[in-house]
XYZ file of C-alpha atoms in Angstrom:
318
model
C 109.420 -110.412 -43.411
C 108.678 -109.841 -39.703
C 105.886 -111.713 -37.949
C 103.181 -109.581 -36.449
C 101.839 -110.176 -32.944
C 98.260 -110.881 -31.902
C 96.265 -107.662 -31.949
C 93.046 -106.903 -30.084
C 91.212 -104.141 -31.928
C 88.131 -102.380 -30.568
C 85.629 -101.432 -33.267
C 85.035 -97.666 -33.397
C 82.167 -95.834 -35.083
C 84.105 -95.638 -38.347
C 83.832 -99.420 -38.738
C 80.317 -100.041 -37.404
C 78.314 -102.205 -39.793
C 81.367 -103.314 -41.800
C 81.792 -106.973 -42.715
C 84.576 -108.762 -40.864
C 86.424 -109.721 -44.062
C 86.433 -106.126 -45.335
C 87.559 -104.881 -41.913
C 90.513 -107.293 -41.970
C 91.439 -106.387 -45.539
C 91.796 -102.792 -44.402
C 93.629 -103.622 -41.174
C 95.989 -106.126 -42.823
C 97.121 -104.236 -45.890
C 99.326 -106.380 -48.093
C 97.924 -109.703 -46.856
C 96.331 -111.736 -49.688
C 92.545 -112.157 -49.557
C 92.921 -115.930 -49.653
C 94.987 -115.870 -46.457
C 92.484 -113.641 -44.672
C 89.611 -116.005 -45.502
C 91.758 -118.947 -44.430
C 92.408 -117.545 -40.933
C 88.722 -116.668 -40.548
C 87.669 -120.213 -41.482
C 90.295 -121.659 -39.118
C 88.785 -119.695 -36.220
C 91.959 -117.686 -35.655
C 89.994 -114.441 -35.948
C 87.660 -113.892 -32.996
C 84.984 -111.298 -32.287
C 84.332 -110.849 -28.565
C 86.301 -114.103 -27.989
C 83.955 -116.103 -30.221
C 84.367 -117.517 -33.729
C 82.942 -115.377 -36.505
C 82.145 -115.645 -40.194
C 83.497 -113.512 -43.025
C 80.113 -111.789 -43.369
C 79.743 -111.014 -39.647
C 78.752 -107.354 -39.243
C 80.784 -105.515 -36.644
C 79.169 -103.432 -33.907
C 80.479 -100.535 -31.851
C 82.766 -101.764 -29.074
C 83.303 -105.264 -30.528
C 86.787 -106.604 -29.786
C 88.390 -108.277 -32.799
C 91.287 -110.674 -32.283
C 93.619 -110.389 -35.274
C 96.100 -113.283 -35.422
C 99.790 -112.982 -36.298
C 100.348 -112.747 -40.047
C 103.488 -112.262 -42.066
C 103.453 -109.097 -44.130
C 106.164 -107.914 -46.475
C 107.291 -104.531 -45.186
C 108.095 -101.681 -47.545
C 110.757 -99.184 -46.568
C 109.130 -95.925 -45.466
C 110.827 -94.098 -48.343
C 109.376 -96.511 -50.911
C 105.906 -96.197 -49.395
C 106.107 -92.406 -49.517
C 107.164 -92.605 -53.145
C 104.296 -94.963 -53.909
C 101.597 -92.620 -52.627
C 102.887 -89.129 -51.895
C 100.547 -87.202 -49.571
C 98.403 -84.732 -51.457
C 95.411 -82.505 -50.787
C 93.070 -81.531 -53.627
C 91.006 -78.373 -54.289
C 88.232 -78.344 -51.717
C 84.574 -77.952 -52.700
C 82.940 -78.834 -49.361
C 83.930 -80.420 -46.060
C 82.381 -81.159 -42.697
C 82.684 -83.993 -40.153
C 80.774 -86.369 -42.454
C 81.947 -85.532 -45.962
C 84.851 -84.401 -48.073
C 84.091 -83.106 -51.582
C 87.017 -82.252 -53.839
C 87.641 -81.040 -57.392
C 89.626 -83.919 -58.891
C 92.142 -82.966 -61.600
C 92.188 -84.808 -64.921
C 94.849 -87.499 -65.220
C 94.602 -88.655 -61.602
C 92.990 -92.020 -60.854
C 90.563 -92.152 -57.929
C 92.318 -95.247 -56.532
C 95.243 -97.546 -57.249
C 94.938 -100.745 -59.289
C 94.928 -101.840 -62.942
C 98.483 -100.659 -63.479
C 98.077 -97.503 -61.361
C 100.163 -97.489 -58.160
C 98.012 -94.993 -56.289
C 95.172 -92.546 -56.691
C 93.228 -89.826 -54.915
C 92.149 -91.977 -51.979
C 95.654 -93.250 -51.182
C 97.139 -89.754 -51.430
C 94.470 -88.221 -49.209
C 94.903 -90.936 -46.582
C 98.645 -90.207 -46.535
C 97.957 -86.467 -46.273
C 95.485 -87.041 -43.431
C 97.031 -89.717 -41.190
C 94.724 -88.639 -38.349
C 91.601 -89.559 -40.352
C 90.044 -92.700 -38.858
C 87.865 -93.290 -41.905
C 88.070 -92.052 -45.484
C 86.422 -93.852 -48.397
C 85.325 -93.054 -51.943
C 81.563 -92.688 -52.323
C 81.660 -92.988 -56.126
C 84.121 -93.020 -59.024
C 85.306 -90.744 -61.811
C 87.370 -91.939 -64.757
C 91.051 -91.051 -64.532
C 90.695 -88.729 -67.546
C 87.642 -86.943 -66.090
C 87.963 -83.941 -63.777
C 85.496 -82.472 -61.323
C 83.360 -83.118 -58.255
C 84.313 -86.225 -56.282
C 82.727 -87.168 -52.946
C 84.427 -89.051 -50.104
C 82.925 -90.150 -46.806
C 84.565 -89.516 -43.426
C 82.206 -91.869 -41.567
C 80.855 -95.305 -42.469
C 77.288 -94.143 -41.837
C 77.785 -91.353 -44.385
C 79.285 -93.801 -46.894
C 76.355 -96.217 -46.808
C 73.771 -93.413 -46.883
C 75.376 -91.715 -49.868
C 75.968 -94.940 -51.790
C 72.269 -95.740 -51.371
C 71.473 -92.366 -52.949
C 73.799 -93.019 -55.880
C 72.378 -96.500 -56.442
C 68.820 -95.202 -56.161
C 69.477 -92.464 -58.757
C 68.643 -89.815 -56.184
C 71.595 -87.613 -57.091
C 71.822 -84.995 -59.819
C 75.020 -85.352 -61.852
C 75.838 -82.798 -64.560
C 78.970 -82.870 -66.714
C 80.466 -80.383 -69.153
C 81.537 -82.159 -72.343
C 83.047 -80.746 -75.524
C 82.305 -82.950 -78.523
C 83.552 -82.860 -82.091
C 81.206 -81.387 -84.691
C 77.768 -79.797 -84.489
C 75.539 -81.662 -82.051
C 71.977 -82.103 -83.432
C 69.548 -79.840 -81.577
C 66.805 -82.464 -81.492
C 68.940 -85.129 -79.825
C 68.220 -84.486 -76.171
C 67.722 -87.948 -74.699
C 69.863 -91.053 -75.248
C 68.269 -94.182 -73.818
C 70.452 -97.057 -75.013
C 71.618 -100.075 -73.001
C 75.336 -100.551 -72.355
C 77.424 -103.701 -71.971
C 80.783 -103.798 -70.173
C 83.458 -106.267 -71.334
C 87.209 -106.839 -71.592
C 88.945 -106.543 -74.958
C 91.730 -108.800 -76.253
C 94.308 -106.848 -74.225
C 92.315 -107.187 -71.017
C 91.254 -103.534 -71.142
C 87.810 -102.593 -69.837
C 85.522 -101.349 -72.584
C 81.837 -100.561 -73.009
C 79.584 -100.786 -76.050
C 75.968 -100.053 -76.867
C 73.439 -102.862 -77.241
C 70.573 -101.866 -79.513
C 69.079 -105.240 -80.471
C 67.422 -108.000 -78.463
C 69.278 -110.434 -80.730
C 72.648 -109.149 -79.499
C 74.428 -111.924 -77.511
C 74.983 -109.406 -74.706
C 71.364 -108.222 -74.600
C 70.574 -109.937 -71.289
C 73.676 -108.588 -69.548
C 73.361 -105.039 -70.924
C 72.015 -102.387 -68.544
C 69.609 -99.616 -69.430
C 71.449 -96.285 -69.550
C 69.906 -92.824 -69.832
C 71.788 -89.647 -70.773
C 70.228 -86.188 -71.144
C 71.981 -83.673 -73.401
C 71.643 -79.882 -73.620
C 73.603 -77.635 -75.997
C 75.441 -74.847 -74.146
C 77.587 -73.339 -76.903
C 78.242 -74.048 -80.577
C 81.805 -73.426 -81.734
C 81.430 -74.627 -85.328
C 84.133 -77.263 -85.104
C 82.797 -78.506 -81.748
C 79.833 -78.203 -79.369
C 79.896 -77.620 -75.614
C 77.251 -79.728 -73.896
C 75.699 -80.033 -70.466
C 75.217 -83.754 -69.909
C 73.061 -85.102 -67.086
C 73.085 -88.812 -66.371
C 70.149 -90.656 -64.865
C 72.175 -93.872 -64.593
C 75.817 -94.128 -63.576
C 77.202 -96.780 -65.916
C 80.903 -97.189 -66.653
C 81.963 -94.847 -69.509
C 78.281 -94.023 -70.103
C 78.694 -90.450 -71.354
C 81.752 -91.280 -73.429
C 80.086 -94.176 -75.244
C 76.674 -92.552 -75.715
C 78.150 -89.389 -77.225
C 80.647 -91.254 -79.403
C 77.973 -93.612 -80.728
C 75.840 -90.577 -81.569
C 78.653 -89.550 -83.937
C 80.127 -86.830 -81.721
C 82.958 -88.198 -79.578
C 84.341 -86.176 -76.684
C 87.372 -84.085 -77.587
C 90.498 -85.804 -76.279
C 88.836 -89.123 -75.371
C 91.690 -91.670 -75.648
C 89.448 -94.743 -75.718
C 86.308 -93.930 -77.708
C 87.384 -90.727 -79.448
C 88.709 -89.566 -82.804
C 92.387 -90.418 -82.378
C 93.657 -88.391 -85.360
C 91.836 -85.246 -84.235
C 92.949 -85.755 -80.647
C 96.579 -86.041 -81.793
C 96.313 -82.888 -83.908
C 94.756 -81.006 -80.988
C 97.523 -82.117 -78.618
C 100.280 -81.174 -81.070
C 98.666 -77.988 -82.373
C 98.858 -74.450 -80.990
C 96.262 -75.241 -78.314
C 98.351 -78.077 -76.802
C 95.137 -79.566 -75.431
C 96.162 -83.002 -74.168
C 93.306 -84.172 -71.942
C 89.740 -85.407 -72.347
C 87.189 -82.590 -72.181
C 84.792 -84.156 -69.680
C 84.272 -82.371 -66.362
C 81.902 -83.282 -63.515
C 80.802 -79.730 -62.886
C 77.794 -80.184 -60.588
C 76.539 -82.789 -58.136
C 73.409 -82.501 -56.007
C 72.549 -84.891 -53.184
C 71.022 -85.029 -49.698
C 73.414 -84.582 -46.798
C 73.663 -87.967 -45.019
C 73.119 -86.459 -41.572
C 70.790 -83.471 -42.057
C 69.043 -84.518 -45.320
C 69.539 -80.939 -46.554
C 70.123 -80.694 -50.293
C 73.776 -80.004 -51.094
C 74.796 -78.599 -54.461
C 78.525 -79.033 -55.083
C 80.052 -77.312 -58.103
C 83.531 -77.267 -59.613
C 84.424 -74.545 -62.141
C 85.589 -75.505 -65.606
C 89.382 -76.091 -65.501
C 91.567 -73.350 -66.949
C 92.728 -75.414 -69.933
C 89.138 -76.300 -70.865
C 87.924 -72.719 -70.538
C 90.864 -71.476 -72.600
C 90.138 -73.981 -75.373
C 86.523 -72.813 -75.682
C 87.475 -69.157 -75.694
C 90.368 -69.300 -78.148
C 90.031 -72.284 -80.486
């Protein structure tokens, strides 16, 4: 448990506009949040030799004094095992952005029982990258287009677009049964909660008398039939709001759960599909298209990821 020395860090463009507490959390990986706030309150952290608050916004060229803290060191081998470096299929990249095609079964970040995810692996694969952050999220079970920012200015610009519903998100989803042709818009509020096991879940709220009615958020999903297979229907799903598990819950509550969905799906059918001749063992939800304005040029970018091989094979052969 070695003691670190005082560090004087000069803020570069990758950290401009960041709050001091968030800057320290990134610089002092492994140090508990409570300790970081304690040293800020005690005045041990200085910005340009003066005391600063946790919410102080950093500017280019600011000098941050980071006091000595004790951090448990991991052996290099253990760290490598924790987050092995990995690159992912590239959709688009320039000096501002990185857009990848995320595989199913890979979390976007560590936490909640997951040691590491896409962001940790990419940072290990790109040690020279001064800044690399997730712009948005995809469920672990979902594949497809995922955007990361390589500059803080790009991150804030893109997150504003996502929050303002200025992006076009289209998913390919295979659902059980024959989707009704007339059901094209689902506009039902969703409420996020933790179940008895502490697992995150989402449910629809359809009544003003529901105890969760005030906390529920309006959620809008647009559905278009692409192909009818008899036993299942391939859909193009466009979301106007980006709620947690929105597509999964809306489709399941409409009576047509996504094939392979381990949380809201038809568990018996999923098991039979995984054990049957198809050996299809994932959730059939793929972020196939994302349109947004480039944070620097404002040009419209359309990023697309082809349907994964196992999904395409299932449609063609089942």
